[in-house]
Tab-separated table of C-alpha atoms and ligand atoms in Angstrom:
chain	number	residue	atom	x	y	z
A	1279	UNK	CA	-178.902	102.952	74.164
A	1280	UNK	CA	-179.190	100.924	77.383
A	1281	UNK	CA	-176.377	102.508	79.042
A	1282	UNK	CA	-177.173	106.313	77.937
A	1283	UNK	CA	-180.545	105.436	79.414
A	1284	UNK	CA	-179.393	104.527	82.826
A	1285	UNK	CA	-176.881	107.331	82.836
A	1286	UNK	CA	-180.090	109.567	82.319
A	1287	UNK	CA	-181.494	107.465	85.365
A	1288	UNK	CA	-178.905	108.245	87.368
A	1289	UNK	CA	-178.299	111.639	86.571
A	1290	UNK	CA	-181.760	113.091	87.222
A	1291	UNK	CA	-182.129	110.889	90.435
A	1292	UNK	CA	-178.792	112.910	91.594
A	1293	UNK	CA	-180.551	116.038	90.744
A	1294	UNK	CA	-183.725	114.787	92.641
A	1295	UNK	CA	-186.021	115.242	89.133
A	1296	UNK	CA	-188.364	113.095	90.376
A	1297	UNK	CA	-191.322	113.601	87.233
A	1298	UNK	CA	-187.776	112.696	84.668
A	1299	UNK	CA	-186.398	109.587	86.833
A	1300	UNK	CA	-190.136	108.064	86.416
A	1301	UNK	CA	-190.740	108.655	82.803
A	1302	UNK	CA	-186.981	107.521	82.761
A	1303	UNK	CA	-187.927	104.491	84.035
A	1304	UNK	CA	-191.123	103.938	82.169
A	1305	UNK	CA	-189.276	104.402	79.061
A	1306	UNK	CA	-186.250	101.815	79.993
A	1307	UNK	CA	-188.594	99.464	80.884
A	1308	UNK	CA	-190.696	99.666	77.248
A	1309	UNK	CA	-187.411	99.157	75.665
A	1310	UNK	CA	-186.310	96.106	77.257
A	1311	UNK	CA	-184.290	96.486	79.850
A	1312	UNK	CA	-184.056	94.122	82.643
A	1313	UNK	CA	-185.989	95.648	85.434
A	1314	UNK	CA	-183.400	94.556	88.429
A	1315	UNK	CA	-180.438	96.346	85.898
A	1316	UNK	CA	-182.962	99.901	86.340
A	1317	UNK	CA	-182.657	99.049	89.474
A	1318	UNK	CA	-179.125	98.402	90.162
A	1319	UNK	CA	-177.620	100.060	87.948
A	1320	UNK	CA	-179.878	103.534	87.474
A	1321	UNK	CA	-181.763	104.214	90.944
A	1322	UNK	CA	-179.463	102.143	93.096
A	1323	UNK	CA	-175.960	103.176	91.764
A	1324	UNK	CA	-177.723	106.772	91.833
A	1325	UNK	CA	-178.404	106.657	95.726
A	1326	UNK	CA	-175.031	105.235	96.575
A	1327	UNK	CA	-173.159	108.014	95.078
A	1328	UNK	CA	-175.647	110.342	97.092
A	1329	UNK	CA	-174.494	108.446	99.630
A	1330	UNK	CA	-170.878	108.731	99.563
A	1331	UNK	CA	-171.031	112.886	99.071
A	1332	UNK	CA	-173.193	112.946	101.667
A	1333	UNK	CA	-170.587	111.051	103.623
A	1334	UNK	CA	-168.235	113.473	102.372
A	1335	UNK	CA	-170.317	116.333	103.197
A	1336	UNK	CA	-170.238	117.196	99.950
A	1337	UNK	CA	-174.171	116.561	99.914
A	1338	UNK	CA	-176.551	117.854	102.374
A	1339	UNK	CA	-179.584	116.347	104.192
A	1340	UNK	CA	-182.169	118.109	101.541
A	1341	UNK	CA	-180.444	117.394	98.826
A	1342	UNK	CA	-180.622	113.343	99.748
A	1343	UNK	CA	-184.228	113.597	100.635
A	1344	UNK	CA	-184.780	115.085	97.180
A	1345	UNK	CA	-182.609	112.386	95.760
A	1346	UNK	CA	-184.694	109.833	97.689
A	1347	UNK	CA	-188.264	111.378	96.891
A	1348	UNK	CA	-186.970	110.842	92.920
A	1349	UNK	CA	-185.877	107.304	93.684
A	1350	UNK	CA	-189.241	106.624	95.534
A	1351	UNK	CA	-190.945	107.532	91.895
A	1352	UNK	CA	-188.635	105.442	89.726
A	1353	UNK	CA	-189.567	102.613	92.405
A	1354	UNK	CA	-193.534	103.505	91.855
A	1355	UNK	CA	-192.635	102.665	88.298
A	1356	UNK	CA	-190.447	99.184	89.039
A	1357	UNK	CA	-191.570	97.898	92.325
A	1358	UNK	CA	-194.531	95.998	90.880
A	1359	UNK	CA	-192.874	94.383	88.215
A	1360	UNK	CA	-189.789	93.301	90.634
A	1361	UNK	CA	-192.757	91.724	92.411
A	1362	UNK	CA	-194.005	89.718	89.228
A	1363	UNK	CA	-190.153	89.134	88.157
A	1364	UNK	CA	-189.801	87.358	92.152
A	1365	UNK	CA	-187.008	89.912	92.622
A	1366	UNK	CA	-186.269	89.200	96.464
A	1367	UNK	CA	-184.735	92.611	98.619
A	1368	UNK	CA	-181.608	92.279	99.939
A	1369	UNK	CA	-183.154	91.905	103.112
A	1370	UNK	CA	-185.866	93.400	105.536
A	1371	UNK	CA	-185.022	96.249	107.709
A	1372	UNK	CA	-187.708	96.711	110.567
A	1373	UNK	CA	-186.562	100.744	111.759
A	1374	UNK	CA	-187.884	103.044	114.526
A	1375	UNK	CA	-186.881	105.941	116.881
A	1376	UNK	CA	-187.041	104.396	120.027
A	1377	UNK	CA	-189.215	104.607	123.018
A	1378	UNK	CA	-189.879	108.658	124.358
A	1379	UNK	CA	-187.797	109.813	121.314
A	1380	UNK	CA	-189.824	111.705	118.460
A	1381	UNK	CA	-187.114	112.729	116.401
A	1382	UNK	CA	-187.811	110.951	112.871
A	1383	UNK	CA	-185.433	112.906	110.201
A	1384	UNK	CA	-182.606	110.798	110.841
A	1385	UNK	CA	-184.204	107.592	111.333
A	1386	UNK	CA	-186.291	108.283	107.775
A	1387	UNK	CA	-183.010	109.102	105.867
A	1388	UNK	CA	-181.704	106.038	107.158
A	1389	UNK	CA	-184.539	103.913	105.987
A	1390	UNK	CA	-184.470	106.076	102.669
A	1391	UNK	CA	-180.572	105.111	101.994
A	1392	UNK	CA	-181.304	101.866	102.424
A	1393	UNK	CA	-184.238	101.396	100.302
A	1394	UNK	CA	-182.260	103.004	97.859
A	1395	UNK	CA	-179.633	99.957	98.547
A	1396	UNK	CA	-182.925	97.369	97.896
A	1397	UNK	CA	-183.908	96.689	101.474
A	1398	UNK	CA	-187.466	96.280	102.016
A	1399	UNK	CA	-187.882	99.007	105.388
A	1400	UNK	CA	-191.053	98.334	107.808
A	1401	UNK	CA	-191.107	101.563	108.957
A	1402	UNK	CA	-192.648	101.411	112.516
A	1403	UNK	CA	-192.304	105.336	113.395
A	1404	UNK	CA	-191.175	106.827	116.395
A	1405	UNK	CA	-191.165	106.357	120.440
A	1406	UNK	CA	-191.173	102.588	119.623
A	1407	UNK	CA	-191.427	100.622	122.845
A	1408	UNK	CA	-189.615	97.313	123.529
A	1409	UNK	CA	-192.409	95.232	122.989
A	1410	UNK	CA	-193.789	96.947	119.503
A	1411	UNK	CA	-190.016	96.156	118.337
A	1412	UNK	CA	-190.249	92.285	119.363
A	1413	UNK	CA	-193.847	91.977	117.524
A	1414	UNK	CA	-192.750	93.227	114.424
A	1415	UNK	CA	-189.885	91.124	114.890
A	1416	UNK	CA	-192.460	87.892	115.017
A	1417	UNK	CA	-194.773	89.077	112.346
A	1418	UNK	CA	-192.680	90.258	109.973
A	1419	UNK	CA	-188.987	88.188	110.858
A	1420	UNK	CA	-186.727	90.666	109.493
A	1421	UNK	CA	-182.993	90.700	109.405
A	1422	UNK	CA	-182.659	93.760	110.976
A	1423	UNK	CA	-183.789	95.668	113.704
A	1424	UNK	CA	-182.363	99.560	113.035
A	1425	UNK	CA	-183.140	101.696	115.993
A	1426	UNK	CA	-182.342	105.084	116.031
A	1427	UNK	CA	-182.323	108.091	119.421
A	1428	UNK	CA	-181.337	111.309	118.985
A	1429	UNK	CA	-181.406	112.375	122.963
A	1430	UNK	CA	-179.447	111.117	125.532
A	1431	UNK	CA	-182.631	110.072	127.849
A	1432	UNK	CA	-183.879	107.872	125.024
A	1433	UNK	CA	-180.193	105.855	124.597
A	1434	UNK	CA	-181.555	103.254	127.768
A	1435	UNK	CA	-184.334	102.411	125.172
A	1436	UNK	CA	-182.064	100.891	122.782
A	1437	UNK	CA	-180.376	98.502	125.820
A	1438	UNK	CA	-184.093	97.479	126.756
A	1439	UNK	CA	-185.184	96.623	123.237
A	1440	UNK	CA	-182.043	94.606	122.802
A	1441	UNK	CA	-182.264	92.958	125.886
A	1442	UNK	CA	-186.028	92.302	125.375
A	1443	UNK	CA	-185.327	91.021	121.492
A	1444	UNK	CA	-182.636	88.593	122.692
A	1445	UNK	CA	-185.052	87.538	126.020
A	1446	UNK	CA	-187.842	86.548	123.362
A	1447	UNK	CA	-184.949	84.300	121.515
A	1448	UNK	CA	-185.805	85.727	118.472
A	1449	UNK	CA	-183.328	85.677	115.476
A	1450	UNK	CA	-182.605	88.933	114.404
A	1451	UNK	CA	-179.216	91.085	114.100
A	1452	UNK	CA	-179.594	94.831	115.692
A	1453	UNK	CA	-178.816	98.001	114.720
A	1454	UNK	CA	-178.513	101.383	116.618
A	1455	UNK	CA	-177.556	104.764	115.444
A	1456	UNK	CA	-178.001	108.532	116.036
A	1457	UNK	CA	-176.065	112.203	117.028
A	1458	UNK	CA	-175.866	110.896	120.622
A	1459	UNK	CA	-174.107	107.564	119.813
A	1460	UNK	CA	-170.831	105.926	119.840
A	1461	UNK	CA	-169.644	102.891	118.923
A	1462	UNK	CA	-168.594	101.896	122.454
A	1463	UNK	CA	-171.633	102.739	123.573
A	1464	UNK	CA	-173.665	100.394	121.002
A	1465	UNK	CA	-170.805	97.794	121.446
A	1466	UNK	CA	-171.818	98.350	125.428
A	1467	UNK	CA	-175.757	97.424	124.927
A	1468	UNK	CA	-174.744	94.577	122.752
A	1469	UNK	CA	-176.004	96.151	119.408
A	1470	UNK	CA	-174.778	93.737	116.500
A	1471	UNK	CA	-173.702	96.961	114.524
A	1472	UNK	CA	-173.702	101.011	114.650
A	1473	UNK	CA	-173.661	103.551	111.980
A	1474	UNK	CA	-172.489	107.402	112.290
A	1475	UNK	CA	-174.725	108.399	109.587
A	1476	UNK	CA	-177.132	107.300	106.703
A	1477	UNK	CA	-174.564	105.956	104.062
A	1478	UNK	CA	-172.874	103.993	106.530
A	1479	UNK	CA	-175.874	102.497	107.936
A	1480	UNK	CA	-176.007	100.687	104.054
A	1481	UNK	CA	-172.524	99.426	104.729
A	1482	UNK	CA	-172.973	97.852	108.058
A	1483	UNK	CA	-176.242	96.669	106.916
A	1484	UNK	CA	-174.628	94.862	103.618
A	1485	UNK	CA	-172.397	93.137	106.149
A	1486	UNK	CA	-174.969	91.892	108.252
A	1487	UNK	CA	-177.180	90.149	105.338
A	1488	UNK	CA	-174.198	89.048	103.627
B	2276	LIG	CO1	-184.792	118.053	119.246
B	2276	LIG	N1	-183.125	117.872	120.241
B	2276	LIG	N2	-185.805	117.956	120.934
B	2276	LIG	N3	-186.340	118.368	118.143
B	2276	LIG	N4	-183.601	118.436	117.861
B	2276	LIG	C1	-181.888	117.787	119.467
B	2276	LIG	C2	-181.558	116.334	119.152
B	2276	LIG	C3	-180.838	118.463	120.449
B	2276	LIG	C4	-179.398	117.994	120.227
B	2276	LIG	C5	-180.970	119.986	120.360
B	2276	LIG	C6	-180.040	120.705	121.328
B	2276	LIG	O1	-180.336	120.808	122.487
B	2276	LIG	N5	-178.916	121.156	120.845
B	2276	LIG	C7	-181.428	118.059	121.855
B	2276	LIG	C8	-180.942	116.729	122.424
B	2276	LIG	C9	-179.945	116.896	123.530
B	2276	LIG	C10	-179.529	115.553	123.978
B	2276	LIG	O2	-180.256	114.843	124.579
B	2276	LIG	N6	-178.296	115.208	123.621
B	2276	LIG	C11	-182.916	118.050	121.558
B	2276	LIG	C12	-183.932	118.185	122.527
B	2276	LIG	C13	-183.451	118.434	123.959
B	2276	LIG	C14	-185.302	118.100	122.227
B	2276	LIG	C15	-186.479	118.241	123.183
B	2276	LIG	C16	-186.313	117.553	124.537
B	2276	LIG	C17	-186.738	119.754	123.341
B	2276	LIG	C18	-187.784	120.100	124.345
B	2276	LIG	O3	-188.952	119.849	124.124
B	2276	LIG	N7	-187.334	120.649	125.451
B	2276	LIG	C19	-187.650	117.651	122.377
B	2276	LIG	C20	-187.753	116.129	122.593
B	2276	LIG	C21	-188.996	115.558	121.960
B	2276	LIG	C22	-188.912	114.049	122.003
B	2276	LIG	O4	-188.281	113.468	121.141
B	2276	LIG	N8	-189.539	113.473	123.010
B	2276	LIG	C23	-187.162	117.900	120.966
B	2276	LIG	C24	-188.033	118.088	119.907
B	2276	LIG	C25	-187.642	118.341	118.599
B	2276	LIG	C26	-188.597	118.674	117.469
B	2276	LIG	C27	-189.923	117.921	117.530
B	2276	LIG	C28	-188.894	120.157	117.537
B	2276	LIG	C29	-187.710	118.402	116.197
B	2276	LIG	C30	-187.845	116.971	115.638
B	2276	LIG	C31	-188.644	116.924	114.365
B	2276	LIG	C32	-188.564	115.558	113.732
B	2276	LIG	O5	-187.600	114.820	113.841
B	2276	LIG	N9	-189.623	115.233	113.034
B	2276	LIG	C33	-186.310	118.529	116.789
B	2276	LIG	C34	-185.142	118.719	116.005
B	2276	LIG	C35	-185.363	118.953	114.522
B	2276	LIG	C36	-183.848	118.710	116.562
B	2276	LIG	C37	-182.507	119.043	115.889
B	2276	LIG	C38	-182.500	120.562	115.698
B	2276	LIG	C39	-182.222	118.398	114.550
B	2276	LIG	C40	-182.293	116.865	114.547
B	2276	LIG	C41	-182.226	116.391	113.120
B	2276	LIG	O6	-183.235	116.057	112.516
B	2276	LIG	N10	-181.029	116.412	112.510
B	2276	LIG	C42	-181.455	118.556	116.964
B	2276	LIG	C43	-180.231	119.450	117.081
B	2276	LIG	C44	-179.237	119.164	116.006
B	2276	LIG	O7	-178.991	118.001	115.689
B	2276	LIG	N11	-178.657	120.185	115.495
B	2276	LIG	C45	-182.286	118.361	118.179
B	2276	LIG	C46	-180.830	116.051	111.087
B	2276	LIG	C47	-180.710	114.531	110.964
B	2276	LIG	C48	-180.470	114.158	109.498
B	2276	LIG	O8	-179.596	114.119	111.708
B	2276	LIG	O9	-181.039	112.820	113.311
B	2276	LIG	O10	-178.535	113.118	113.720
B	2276	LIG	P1	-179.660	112.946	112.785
B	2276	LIG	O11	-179.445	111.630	111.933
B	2276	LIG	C49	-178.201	111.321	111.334
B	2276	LIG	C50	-177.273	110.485	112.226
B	2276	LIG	O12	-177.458	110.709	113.587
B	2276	LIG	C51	-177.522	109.084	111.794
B	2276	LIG	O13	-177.829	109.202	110.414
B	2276	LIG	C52	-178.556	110.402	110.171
B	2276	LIG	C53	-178.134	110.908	108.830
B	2276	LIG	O14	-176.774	110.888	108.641
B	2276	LIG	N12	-178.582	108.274	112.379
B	2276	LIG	C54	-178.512	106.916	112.300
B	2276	LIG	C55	-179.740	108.606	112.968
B	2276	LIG	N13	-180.414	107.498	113.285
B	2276	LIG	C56	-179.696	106.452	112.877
B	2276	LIG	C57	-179.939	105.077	112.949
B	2276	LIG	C58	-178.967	104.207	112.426
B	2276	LIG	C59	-177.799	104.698	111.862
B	2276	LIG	C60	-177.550	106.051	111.785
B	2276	LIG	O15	-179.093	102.877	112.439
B	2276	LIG	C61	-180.272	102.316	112.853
């Protein structure tokens, strides 16, 4: 019964049924199952195979924001019970386009993916400056920093935020990522990781919190 359920979970999230995935979730948690198993194992497992055909471009970018607007409901359903259950997120991701870059697609797929992995994501929006970036850093003190630029003028922001991060001393591992990007280029800038695309973000995220 358990198992059908969450196979039910996961199959409407990869459809993006969004009204199903909720009652889906209402109804596993009335019948007693663990609510970090509907989690891992129905909207999590769900996203990650989004993630991999989208990898594969086997998916396409509105077919994972569908898949992420049906996870977002299942999580309307589970979030405040992994809150009374002291469920902890894998870790905090603090994400913005950087400074004089408005481009927000990529960066909100990213965040989406890895919510969908059980991040927490402080979403601070686009043309984040340097110093917005190092205050969320002290207020919130998450794991992660993800920036993302999709034009080649805005790439300098990244090198100023990390430079400013590690200037304030603060404790956080960075992350930078969009079209424009290479891995040279992050490893230039002294980013602690870079990801091609959404799914991958997860991956180098999983092996920065680990
Ligand atoms: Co703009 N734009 N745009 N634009 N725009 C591009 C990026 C461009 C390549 C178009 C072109 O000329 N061919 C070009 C940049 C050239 C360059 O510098 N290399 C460009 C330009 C020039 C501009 C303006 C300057 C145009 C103008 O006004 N003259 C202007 C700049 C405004 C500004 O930001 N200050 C501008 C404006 C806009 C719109 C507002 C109209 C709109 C943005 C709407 C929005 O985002 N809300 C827009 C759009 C839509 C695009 C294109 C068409 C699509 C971008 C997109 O959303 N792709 C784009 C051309 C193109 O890519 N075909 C273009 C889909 C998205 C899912 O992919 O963002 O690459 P992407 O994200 C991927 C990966 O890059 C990666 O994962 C995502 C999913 O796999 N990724 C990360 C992204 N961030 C990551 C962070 C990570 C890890 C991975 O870790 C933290």
């Amino acid at each position: 019964m358990s198992a059908e359920l969450l196979g039910e979970i996961r199959e409407n999230l990869s459809k993006g049924k969004a009204n199903e995935v909720q009652a889906l979730c209402q109804k596993a948690v009335d019948t007693g199952i663990p609510v970090e198993k509907i989690l891992s194992d129905g909207l999590i497992a769900a996203m990650a195979v989004i993630g991999e055909k989208f990898k594969k471009n086997e998916v396409y970018v509105p077919e994972v924001l569908i898949a992420a607007r049906a996870m977002n409901s299942g999580m309307g359903v589970l979030k405040p019970l992994l809150k009374q259950a002291g469920v902890e997120a894998k870790g905090v991701v603090c994400i913005g386009t950087v400074k004089g870059d408005l481009h927000d697609i990529g960066k909100n797929l990213v965040g989406m993916m890895l919510e969908g992995a059980g991040y927490e994501i402080i979403d601070l929006g686009v043309n984040v400056d340097a110093a917005k970036f190092v205050e969320a850093v002290k207020e919130k003190s998450p794991d992660i920093v993800a920036m993302s630029a999709l034009l080649t003028t805005t790439m300098g922001a990244m090198k100023a935020t990390i430079e400013a991060i590690k200037e304030s001393g603060l404790n956080v591992k960075t992350m930078v990522g969009g079209a424009p990007l290479t891995e040279s280029f992050a490893n230039d800038i002294g980013a602690d990781g870079y990801a091609p695309d959404a799914a991958s973000a997860v991956e180098v995220a999983d092996g920065m919190v680990a």
